[in-house]
mmCIF file of C-alpha atoms and ligand atoms in Angstrom:
data_model
loop_
_atom_site.group_PDB
_atom_site.id
_atom_site.type_symbol
_atom_site.label_atom_id
_atom_site.label_comp_id
_atom_site.label_asym_id
_atom_site.label_seq_id
_atom_site.Cartn_x
_atom_site.Cartn_y
_atom_site.Cartn_z
ATOM 1 C CA UNK K 1 -35.672 24.659 30.613
ATOM 2 C CA UNK K 2 -32.578 23.044 29.117
ATOM 3 C CA UNK K 3 -29.384 23.752 31.046
ATOM 4 C CA UNK K 4 -25.983 23.632 29.365
ATOM 5 C CA UNK K 5 -22.639 23.832 31.137
ATOM 6 C CA UNK K 6 -20.066 25.867 29.230
ATOM 7 C CA UNK K 7 -16.400 26.177 30.185
ATOM 8 C CA UNK K 8 -15.077 29.605 29.153
ATOM 9 C CA UNK K 9 -11.337 29.932 28.571
ATOM 10 C CA UNK K 10 -10.661 33.573 27.614
ATOM 11 C CA UNK K 11 -6.876 33.172 27.284
ATOM 12 C CA UNK K 12 -4.607 36.036 26.214
ATOM 13 C CA UNK K 13 -4.573 39.260 24.222
ATOM 14 C CA UNK K 14 -7.989 40.003 22.764
ATOM 15 C CA UNK K 15 -9.260 36.615 24.031
ATOM 16 C CA UNK K 16 -11.146 38.063 27.029
ATOM 17 C CA UNK K 17 -12.739 40.798 24.860
ATOM 18 C CA UNK K 18 -14.074 38.451 22.200
ATOM 19 C CA UNK K 19 -15.281 35.696 24.536
ATOM 20 C CA UNK K 20 -17.222 38.319 26.510
ATOM 21 C CA UNK K 21 -19.136 39.195 23.315
ATOM 22 C CA UNK K 22 -19.888 35.550 22.566
ATOM 23 C CA UNK K 23 -21.250 35.136 26.105
ATOM 24 C CA UNK K 24 -23.311 38.305 25.614
ATOM 25 C CA UNK K 25 -24.862 36.910 22.423
ATOM 26 C CA UNK K 26 -25.498 33.528 24.083
ATOM 27 C CA UNK K 27 -27.343 35.499 26.772
ATOM 28 C CA UNK K 28 -29.662 36.859 24.103
ATOM 29 C CA UNK K 29 -30.216 33.326 22.775
ATOM 30 C CA UNK K 30 -30.990 32.101 26.308
ATOM 31 C CA UNK K 31 -33.532 34.891 26.787
ATOM 32 C CA UNK K 32 -35.250 34.375 23.455
ATOM 33 C CA UNK K 33 -35.402 30.583 23.430
ATOM 34 C CA UNK K 34 -35.584 29.914 27.173
ATOM 35 C CA UNK K 35 -32.337 28.001 27.660
ATOM 36 C CA UNK K 36 -29.922 28.225 30.565
ATOM 37 C CA UNK K 37 -26.187 28.483 29.983
ATOM 38 C CA UNK K 38 -24.037 28.071 33.079
ATOM 39 C CA UNK K 39 -20.473 29.335 32.652
ATOM 40 C CA UNK K 40 -17.305 28.342 34.471
ATOM 41 C CA UNK K 41 -14.184 30.353 33.660
ATOM 42 C CA UNK K 42 -10.747 28.764 33.648
ATOM 43 C CA UNK K 43 -7.188 29.685 32.735
ATOM 44 C CA UNK K 44 -5.274 28.719 29.607
ATOM 45 C CA UNK K 45 -2.217 29.910 27.690
ATOM 46 C CA UNK K 46 -0.024 32.755 28.841
ATOM 47 C CA UNK K 47 -2.525 33.851 31.489
ATOM 48 C CA UNK K 48 -2.298 30.361 32.982
ATOM 49 C CA UNK K 49 1.510 30.376 32.822
ATOM 50 C CA UNK K 50 1.531 33.646 34.779
ATOM 51 C CA UNK K 51 -1.040 32.572 37.362
ATOM 52 C CA UNK K 52 -0.328 28.861 37.743
ATOM 53 C CA UNK K 53 3.023 28.140 36.058
ATOM 54 C CA UNK K 54 1.447 25.912 33.403
ATOM 55 C CA UNK K 55 -0.298 26.749 30.078
ATOM 56 C CA UNK K 56 -2.901 24.054 30.835
ATOM 57 C CA UNK K 57 -3.455 23.632 34.592
ATOM 58 C CA UNK K 58 -5.100 20.357 35.720
ATOM 59 C CA UNK K 59 -7.993 22.346 37.092
ATOM 60 C CA UNK K 60 -8.736 23.811 33.654
ATOM 61 C CA UNK K 61 -8.878 20.351 32.161
ATOM 62 C CA UNK K 62 -11.225 19.168 34.941
ATOM 63 C CA UNK K 63 -13.526 22.140 34.337
ATOM 64 C CA UNK K 64 -13.617 21.336 30.603
ATOM 65 C CA UNK K 65 -14.229 17.631 31.158
ATOM 66 C CA UNK K 66 -17.142 18.442 33.470
ATOM 67 C CA UNK K 67 -18.731 20.785 30.889
ATOM 68 C CA UNK K 68 -20.970 20.170 27.899
ATOM 69 C CA UNK K 69 -18.795 22.380 25.688
ATOM 70 C CA UNK K 70 -15.788 24.701 25.822
ATOM 71 C CA UNK K 71 -15.641 28.263 24.496
ATOM 72 C CA UNK K 72 -12.089 29.485 23.981
ATOM 73 C CA UNK K 73 -10.774 32.952 23.092
ATOM 74 C CA UNK K 74 -7.167 32.984 21.917
ATOM 75 C CA UNK K 75 -3.753 32.304 23.350
ATOM 76 C CA UNK K 76 -0.204 33.643 23.043
ATOM 77 C CA UNK K 77 1.672 36.902 22.912
ATOM 78 C CA UNK K 78 5.180 38.354 22.681
ATOM 79 C CA UNK K 79 5.523 38.211 26.441
ATOM 80 C CA UNK K 80 5.746 34.419 26.308
ATOM 81 C CA UNK K 81 7.554 33.986 22.971
ATOM 82 C CA UNK K 82 10.702 31.924 23.285
ATOM 83 C CA UNK K 83 12.910 29.840 20.996
ATOM 84 C CA UNK K 84 14.205 27.817 23.945
ATOM 85 C CA UNK K 85 13.404 24.155 23.091
ATOM 86 C CA UNK K 86 12.598 23.546 26.763
ATOM 87 C CA UNK K 87 10.628 26.761 27.199
ATOM 88 C CA UNK K 88 7.012 26.848 28.341
ATOM 89 C CA UNK K 89 4.760 28.384 25.661
ATOM 90 C CA UNK K 90 1.060 29.330 25.674
ATOM 91 C CA UNK K 91 0.481 27.232 22.508
ATOM 92 C CA UNK K 92 1.210 24.099 24.550
ATOM 93 C CA UNK K 93 -2.016 24.847 26.410
ATOM 94 C CA UNK K 94 -4.045 24.874 23.204
ATOM 95 C CA UNK K 95 -2.388 21.804 21.703
ATOM 96 C CA UNK K 96 -2.640 20.086 25.101
ATOM 97 C CA UNK K 97 -6.364 20.669 25.454
ATOM 98 C CA UNK K 98 -7.065 19.542 21.878
ATOM 99 C CA UNK K 99 -5.167 16.325 22.562
ATOM 100 C CA UNK K 100 -6.548 15.760 26.076
ATOM 101 C CA UNK K 101 -10.163 16.161 24.951
ATOM 102 C CA UNK K 102 -9.528 14.025 21.841
ATOM 103 C CA UNK K 103 -10.681 16.794 19.496
ATOM 104 C CA UNK K 104 -9.538 15.200 16.268
ATOM 105 C CA UNK K 105 -11.925 16.999 13.912
ATOM 106 C CA UNK K 106 -11.596 20.727 13.389
ATOM 107 C CA UNK K 107 -14.356 22.298 11.299
ATOM 108 C CA UNK K 108 -13.715 25.716 9.781
ATOM 109 C CA UNK K 109 -16.664 26.893 7.685
ATOM 110 C CA UNK K 110 -15.790 29.544 5.127
ATOM 111 C CA UNK K 111 -18.816 31.413 3.842
ATOM 112 C CA UNK K 112 -19.213 34.754 2.229
ATOM 113 C CA UNK K 113 -21.589 37.239 3.788
ATOM 114 C CA UNK K 114 -23.296 39.153 0.964
ATOM 115 C CA UNK K 115 -22.643 42.454 2.689
ATOM 116 C CA UNK K 116 -18.892 41.831 2.652
ATOM 117 C CA UNK K 117 -18.580 40.688 -0.941
ATOM 118 C CA UNK K 118 -16.875 43.897 -2.027
ATOM 119 C CA UNK K 119 -14.516 44.089 0.909
ATOM 120 C CA UNK K 120 -12.602 40.904 0.111
ATOM 121 C CA UNK K 121 -9.240 41.327 -1.623
ATOM 122 C CA UNK K 122 -10.512 38.706 -4.085
ATOM 123 C CA UNK K 123 -12.885 39.788 -6.872
ATOM 124 C CA UNK K 124 -16.647 39.569 -6.122
ATOM 125 C CA UNK K 125 -17.339 37.342 -9.145
ATOM 126 C CA UNK K 126 -14.818 34.819 -7.808
ATOM 127 C CA UNK K 127 -16.132 34.613 -4.254
ATOM 128 C CA UNK K 128 -19.882 35.064 -4.701
ATOM 129 C CA UNK K 129 -21.647 31.972 -3.348
ATOM 130 C CA UNK K 130 -18.553 30.410 -1.795
ATOM 131 C CA UNK K 131 -19.472 27.982 0.982
ATOM 132 C CA UNK K 132 -16.615 25.699 2.018
ATOM 133 C CA UNK K 133 -16.247 23.424 5.018
ATOM 134 C CA UNK K 134 -12.592 22.907 5.841
ATOM 135 C CA UNK K 135 -12.134 19.743 7.885
ATOM 136 C CA UNK K 136 -8.740 19.796 9.540
ATOM 137 C CA UNK K 137 -7.296 16.790 11.377
ATOM 138 C CA UNK K 138 -6.365 18.242 14.754
ATOM 139 C CA UNK K 139 -4.633 15.746 17.020
ATOM 140 C CA UNK K 140 -2.007 14.172 14.770
ATOM 141 C CA UNK K 141 0.614 14.946 12.174
ATOM 142 C CA UNK K 142 3.643 17.166 12.578
ATOM 143 C CA UNK K 143 1.988 19.059 15.445
ATOM 144 C CA UNK K 144 2.338 16.015 17.663
ATOM 145 C CA UNK K 145 5.160 14.013 16.048
ATOM 146 C CA UNK K 146 8.575 13.588 17.558
ATOM 147 C CA UNK K 147 10.691 16.733 17.466
ATOM 148 C CA UNK K 148 13.989 17.859 18.842
ATOM 149 C CA UNK K 149 17.414 19.245 18.310
ATOM 150 C CA UNK K 150 20.689 17.485 17.764
ATOM 151 C CA UNK K 151 23.526 19.974 17.902
ATOM 152 C CA UNK K 152 22.709 22.675 15.385
ATOM 153 C CA UNK K 153 20.103 20.527 13.612
ATOM 154 C CA UNK K 154 16.379 20.485 14.427
ATOM 155 C CA UNK K 155 13.627 18.120 13.274
ATOM 156 C CA UNK K 156 9.852 17.678 13.400
ATOM 157 C CA UNK K 157 8.080 14.522 12.287
ATOM 158 C CA UNK K 158 4.867 14.112 10.297
ATOM 159 C CA UNK K 159 3.270 10.863 11.461
ATOM 160 C CA UNK K 160 -0.178 9.504 10.622
ATOM 161 C CA UNK K 161 -1.761 6.232 11.627
ATOM 162 C CA UNK K 162 -4.415 4.732 9.365
ATOM 163 C CA UNK K 163 -7.091 5.050 12.085
ATOM 164 C CA UNK K 164 -6.459 8.795 12.364
ATOM 165 C CA UNK K 165 -6.909 9.290 8.627
ATOM 166 C CA UNK K 166 -9.927 7.009 8.494
ATOM 167 C CA UNK K 167 -11.893 8.775 11.237
ATOM 168 C CA UNK K 168 -11.309 12.281 9.871
ATOM 169 C CA UNK K 169 -12.245 11.223 6.336
ATOM 170 C CA UNK K 170 -15.395 9.564 7.672
ATOM 171 C CA UNK K 171 -16.211 12.753 9.547
ATOM 172 C CA UNK K 172 -15.800 14.717 6.309
ATOM 173 C CA UNK K 173 -18.102 12.290 4.471
ATOM 174 C CA UNK K 174 -20.745 12.585 7.176
ATOM 175 C CA UNK K 175 -20.553 16.379 7.089
ATOM 176 C CA UNK K 176 -20.882 16.269 3.306
ATOM 177 C CA UNK K 177 -24.031 14.163 3.648
ATOM 178 C CA UNK K 178 -25.458 16.590 6.178
ATOM 179 C CA UNK K 179 -24.709 19.450 3.776
ATOM 180 C CA UNK K 180 -26.356 17.565 0.917
ATOM 181 C CA UNK K 181 -23.243 17.388 -1.218
ATOM 182 C CA UNK K 182 -21.208 14.547 -2.713
ATOM 183 C CA UNK K 183 -18.148 16.736 -3.204
ATOM 184 C CA UNK K 184 -15.308 15.906 -0.808
ATOM 185 C CA UNK K 185 -11.775 16.978 -1.695
ATOM 186 C CA UNK K 186 -8.878 15.329 0.118
ATOM 187 C CA UNK K 187 -5.699 17.420 0.214
ATOM 188 C CA UNK K 188 -2.247 15.865 0.481
ATOM 189 C CA UNK K 189 1.306 15.954 -0.828
ATOM 190 C CA UNK K 190 1.380 12.364 -2.040
ATOM 191 C CA UNK K 191 3.958 13.128 -4.741
ATOM 192 C CA UNK K 192 6.542 13.647 -1.987
ATOM 193 C CA UNK K 193 5.419 12.510 1.462
ATOM 194 C CA UNK K 194 4.980 8.889 2.555
ATOM 195 C CA UNK K 195 2.471 10.011 5.197
ATOM 196 C CA UNK K 196 0.427 11.568 2.380
ATOM 197 C CA UNK K 197 0.514 8.360 0.349
ATOM 198 C CA UNK K 198 -0.913 6.530 3.358
ATOM 199 C CA UNK K 199 -3.466 9.326 3.745
ATOM 200 C CA UNK K 200 -4.591 8.969 0.117
ATOM 201 C CA UNK K 201 -4.801 5.173 0.296
ATOM 202 C CA UNK K 202 -6.797 5.147 3.556
ATOM 203 C CA UNK K 203 -9.060 7.990 2.425
ATOM 204 C CA UNK K 204 -10.169 6.031 -0.627
ATOM 205 C CA UNK K 205 -10.736 2.859 1.409
ATOM 206 C CA UNK K 206 -12.814 4.770 3.967
ATOM 207 C CA UNK K 207 -14.983 6.395 1.323
ATOM 208 C CA UNK K 208 -15.954 3.013 -0.086
ATOM 209 C CA UNK K 209 -18.550 2.931 2.716
ATOM 210 C CA UNK K 210 -20.096 6.133 1.336
ATOM 211 C CA UNK K 211 -21.267 5.350 -2.223
ATOM 212 C CA UNK K 212 -22.979 8.745 -2.384
ATOM 213 C CA UNK K 213 -19.683 10.613 -1.864
ATOM 214 C CA UNK K 214 -17.223 11.471 -4.609
ATOM 215 C CA UNK K 215 -13.773 11.859 -3.109
ATOM 216 C CA UNK K 216 -11.150 13.619 -5.205
ATOM 217 C CA UNK K 217 -7.506 14.213 -4.387
ATOM 218 C CA UNK K 218 -5.656 17.473 -4.727
ATOM 219 C CA UNK K 219 -2.028 18.242 -3.970
ATOM 220 C CA UNK K 220 -1.702 20.910 -1.310
ATOM 221 C CA UNK K 221 0.223 23.399 -3.450
ATOM 222 C CA UNK K 222 -2.390 23.118 -6.181
ATOM 223 C CA UNK K 223 -5.153 23.505 -3.568
ATOM 224 C CA UNK K 224 -3.581 26.734 -2.299
ATOM 225 C CA UNK K 225 -3.705 28.054 -5.861
ATOM 226 C CA UNK K 226 -7.235 26.764 -6.639
ATOM 227 C CA UNK K 227 -8.619 28.357 -3.469
ATOM 228 C CA UNK K 228 -8.044 31.826 -4.881
ATOM 229 C CA UNK K 229 -8.506 30.915 -8.536
ATOM 230 C CA UNK K 230 -11.864 29.162 -8.293
ATOM 231 C CA UNK K 231 -13.011 28.627 -4.691
ATOM 232 C CA UNK K 232 -16.569 27.646 -5.702
ATOM 233 C CA UNK K 233 -15.312 24.245 -6.887
ATOM 234 C CA UNK K 234 -14.850 23.264 -3.228
ATOM 235 C CA UNK K 235 -17.472 22.081 -0.765
ATOM 236 C CA UNK K 236 -16.031 19.807 1.951
ATOM 237 C CA UNK K 237 -12.222 19.765 2.001
ATOM 238 C CA UNK K 238 -10.368 17.410 4.343
ATOM 239 C CA UNK K 239 -6.695 17.585 5.217
ATOM 240 C CA UNK K 240 -3.930 17.053 7.758
ATOM 241 C CA UNK K 241 -3.301 19.246 10.771
ATOM 242 C CA UNK K 242 -0.549 21.371 9.228
ATOM 243 C CA UNK K 243 -2.132 21.765 5.790
ATOM 244 C CA UNK K 244 -5.411 22.705 7.487
ATOM 245 C CA UNK K 245 -3.719 25.334 9.602
ATOM 246 C CA UNK K 246 -2.237 27.031 6.562
ATOM 247 C CA UNK K 247 -5.083 26.656 4.056
ATOM 248 C CA UNK K 248 -7.749 27.789 6.532
ATOM 249 C CA UNK K 249 -5.980 31.114 7.050
ATOM 250 C CA UNK K 250 -5.793 31.488 3.287
ATOM 251 C CA UNK K 251 -9.451 30.574 2.793
ATOM 252 C CA UNK K 252 -10.569 32.977 5.507
ATOM 253 C CA UNK K 253 -9.465 35.878 3.348
ATOM 254 C CA UNK K 254 -12.119 34.966 0.793
ATOM 255 C CA UNK K 255 -14.626 36.102 3.413
ATOM 256 C CA UNK K 256 -12.781 39.372 3.922
ATOM 257 C CA UNK K 257 -11.069 38.803 7.258
ATOM 258 C CA UNK K 258 -9.620 36.190 9.541
ATOM 259 C CA UNK K 259 -11.894 37.863 12.071
ATOM 260 C CA UNK K 260 -14.857 36.124 10.424
ATOM 261 C CA UNK K 261 -13.573 32.525 10.573
ATOM 262 C CA UNK K 262 -15.154 30.368 13.276
ATOM 263 C CA UNK K 263 -14.164 26.879 14.274
ATOM 264 C CA UNK K 264 -15.525 23.822 16.003
ATOM 265 C CA UNK K 265 -13.229 21.097 17.326
ATOM 266 C CA UNK K 266 -15.008 17.800 17.870
ATOM 267 C CA UNK K 267 -14.151 14.455 19.407
ATOM 268 C CA UNK K 268 -16.158 12.013 21.466
ATOM 269 C CA UNK K 269 -16.569 14.258 24.549
ATOM 270 C CA UNK K 270 -17.257 17.983 24.939
ATOM 271 C CA UNK K 271 -16.540 20.051 21.813
ATOM 272 C CA UNK K 272 -14.337 23.127 21.804
ATOM 273 C CA UNK K 273 -15.272 26.314 19.980
ATOM 274 C CA UNK K 274 -12.785 29.034 19.162
ATOM 275 C CA UNK K 275 -12.074 31.609 16.474
ATOM 276 C CA UNK K 276 -9.451 30.526 13.946
ATOM 277 C CA UNK K 277 -7.393 33.642 14.530
ATOM 278 C CA UNK K 278 -4.808 34.452 17.164
ATOM 279 C CA UNK K 279 -4.712 36.712 20.197
ATOM 280 C CA UNK K 280 -3.725 39.941 18.351
ATOM 281 C CA UNK K 281 -1.726 41.171 21.388
ATOM 282 C CA UNK K 282 -1.377 44.702 20.060
ATOM 283 C CA UNK K 283 -5.157 45.165 20.250
ATOM 284 C CA UNK K 284 -5.492 43.874 23.827
ATOM 285 C CA UNK K 285 -8.216 45.700 25.734
ATOM 286 C CA UNK K 286 -8.589 48.339 22.993
ATOM 287 C CA UNK K 287 -12.133 47.399 21.980
ATOM 288 C CA UNK K 288 -11.197 47.105 18.289
ATOM 289 C CA UNK K 289 -11.066 43.336 17.695
ATOM 290 C CA UNK K 290 -13.759 41.734 15.563
ATOM 291 C CA UNK K 291 -15.726 39.347 17.824
ATOM 292 C CA UNK K 292 -17.594 37.793 14.874
ATOM 293 C CA UNK K 293 -15.438 34.659 14.560
ATOM 294 C CA UNK K 294 -15.977 33.914 18.252
ATOM 295 C CA UNK K 295 -19.696 34.684 18.127
ATOM 296 C CA UNK K 296 -20.013 32.417 15.060
ATOM 297 C CA UNK K 297 -18.084 29.762 16.990
ATOM 298 C CA UNK K 298 -20.689 30.020 19.757
ATOM 299 C CA UNK K 299 -23.314 29.384 17.054
ATOM 300 C CA UNK K 300 -21.403 26.251 16.035
ATOM 301 C CA UNK K 301 -21.467 25.200 19.700
ATOM 302 C CA UNK K 302 -25.256 25.448 19.706
ATOM 303 C CA UNK K 303 -25.446 23.443 16.479
ATOM 304 C CA UNK K 304 -22.874 20.687 17.042
ATOM 305 C CA UNK K 305 -22.763 20.229 20.820
ATOM 306 C CA UNK K 306 -26.318 21.088 21.856
ATOM 307 C CA UNK K 307 -28.287 20.259 18.702
ATOM 308 C CA UNK K 308 -29.920 23.709 18.770
ATOM 309 C CA UNK K 309 -30.129 24.403 15.038
ATOM 310 C CA UNK K 310 -32.696 27.195 15.125
ATOM 311 C CA UNK K 311 -30.777 28.977 17.873
ATOM 312 C CA UNK K 312 -27.512 28.652 15.938
ATOM 313 C CA UNK K 313 -29.152 30.036 12.816
ATOM 314 C CA UNK K 314 -30.560 32.962 14.809
ATOM 315 C CA UNK K 315 -26.999 34.088 15.590
ATOM 316 C CA UNK K 316 -25.845 33.672 11.997
ATOM 317 C CA UNK K 317 -28.834 35.626 10.703
ATOM 318 C CA UNK K 318 -28.266 38.338 13.296
ATOM 319 C CA UNK K 319 -24.669 38.751 12.090
ATOM 320 C CA UNK K 320 -25.843 38.924 8.477
ATOM 321 C CA UNK K 321 -28.244 41.698 9.448
ATOM 322 C CA UNK K 322 -25.674 43.679 11.431
ATOM 323 C CA UNK K 323 -23.410 43.624 8.372
ATOM 324 C CA UNK K 324 -26.270 44.471 6.023
ATOM 325 C CA UNK K 325 -27.107 47.410 8.305
ATOM 326 C CA UNK K 326 -23.625 48.767 7.588
ATOM 327 C CA UNK K 327 -21.775 48.157 10.848
ATOM 328 C CA UNK K 328 -18.117 47.185 10.550
ATOM 329 C CA UNK K 329 -15.257 46.523 12.909
ATOM 330 C CA UNK K 330 -11.844 47.904 11.977
ATOM 331 C CA UNK K 331 -10.636 44.787 10.114
ATOM 332 C CA UNK K 332 -13.529 44.893 7.624
ATOM 333 C CA UNK K 333 -14.115 48.647 7.580
ATOM 334 C CA UNK K 334 -14.787 50.455 4.297
ATOM 335 C CA UNK K 335 -15.670 54.079 3.503
ATOM 336 C CA UNK K 336 -19.325 54.895 4.025
ATOM 337 C CA UNK K 337 -19.832 52.236 6.723
ATOM 338 C CA UNK K 338 -20.169 52.762 10.447
ATOM 339 C CA UNK K 339 -17.072 51.827 12.425
ATOM 340 C CA UNK K 340 -17.880 50.009 15.684
ATOM 341 C CA UNK K 341 -15.794 48.500 18.473
ATOM 342 C CA UNK K 342 -15.773 44.964 19.835
ATOM 343 C CA UNK K 343 -18.406 45.522 22.494
ATOM 344 C CA UNK K 344 -20.803 47.482 20.277
ATOM 345 C CA UNK K 345 -20.554 44.758 17.651
ATOM 346 C CA UNK K 346 -21.601 42.248 20.317
ATOM 347 C CA UNK K 347 -24.501 44.481 21.385
ATOM 348 C CA UNK K 348 -25.720 44.821 17.792
ATOM 349 C CA UNK K 349 -25.722 41.067 17.237
ATOM 350 C CA UNK K 350 -27.363 40.376 20.616
ATOM 351 C CA UNK K 351 -30.133 42.914 19.873
ATOM 352 C CA UNK K 352 -30.901 41.248 16.543
ATOM 353 C CA UNK K 353 -31.018 37.786 18.101
HETATM 354 C C1 LIG F 1 -4.909 27.738 14.935
HETATM 355 C C2 LIG F 1 -3.682 28.368 15.540
HETATM 356 C C3 LIG F 1 -2.952 27.323 16.378
HETATM 357 C C4 LIG F 1 -2.588 26.175 15.455
HETATM 358 C C5 LIG F 1 -1.705 27.839 17.111
HETATM 359 C C6 LIG F 1 -2.019 29.048 17.976
HETATM 360 C C7 LIG F 1 -1.042 26.764 17.917
HETATM 361 O O1 LIG F 1 -2.860 28.911 14.550
HETATM 362 O O2 LIG F 1 -5.792 27.313 15.707
HETATM 363 O O3 LIG F 1 -5.013 27.681 13.706
HETATM 364 O O4 LIG F 1 -1.549 26.225 14.775
HETATM 365 O O5 LIG F 1 -3.330 25.207 15.418
HETATM 366 MN MN1 LIG F 2 -3.691 28.779 12.548
#
């Protein structure tokens, strides 16, 4: 029996609720396929600030480093919000763990479940068949550049080194190959930003090693528009940390809800899997949050960290069937469907696995 060590970082707000459902569904996978998942829980974000005075305690990092993969819920909440430049914030835990584990590639697959095609705010004929892989650079750019305040002025810096652009573009090309597509779109703002001009230059050099890939450039403002105008033109889309943060939230709405958008963050060590949404503090402990993004993230963990493709697909198929059977959490609810809570949604998926 294969044994996999998984660090579980529930975090804040709805984080504990949604990670519990992912663990429940992994339990069903373990039972069906005969694998063993061994979980170690650790603190991150606001919960870690409260308990240990730091959003990313050393012990949490050690637990993650000793694991085969990390499953994370969500972090943050009004309790810890501050505009104090020296303040301690939950987000530092998330950014810190991404950096410490070297998770430079963030994959956010956007696909449309047939059963949800009418519940998107975008017309069915526009979104039918959409299947996009957003590849977001995750350990560079303005998120990690120099920032500060001088008197009543504040600044943040967008910095990219060629090697950071090269490795994320290569990752995008490899993902495109694995998906059987040649279509890779690189998003930048090269008409204004020097960092984007470097990005564009390096991207085209890197792709020279992939004669089967056709790399095309798109300015970020145009991309934001094209994503709702004609999303089917996209397959793999690669971009900087900040652009990826913004455009992935936008793209998630094609699938009906941010509650459906999973993510995988990959580097050279253990991968980290988390939903793309936040901690929705107002729904804490209310059993209303949609656990699907987290459950789908667990499927990505099986696929990318453990190489368990059939097991990953079994979760994705189970979710498709739950939706086809008419069950909906609050965020994707429509008249005539059955409204279910977080835990019931997890049960339904686990049963179908
Ligand atoms: C995300 C989140 C984070 C980010 C926040 C919570 C720091 O919005 O994962 O997209 O901006 O990366
Ligand atoms: Mn975000």
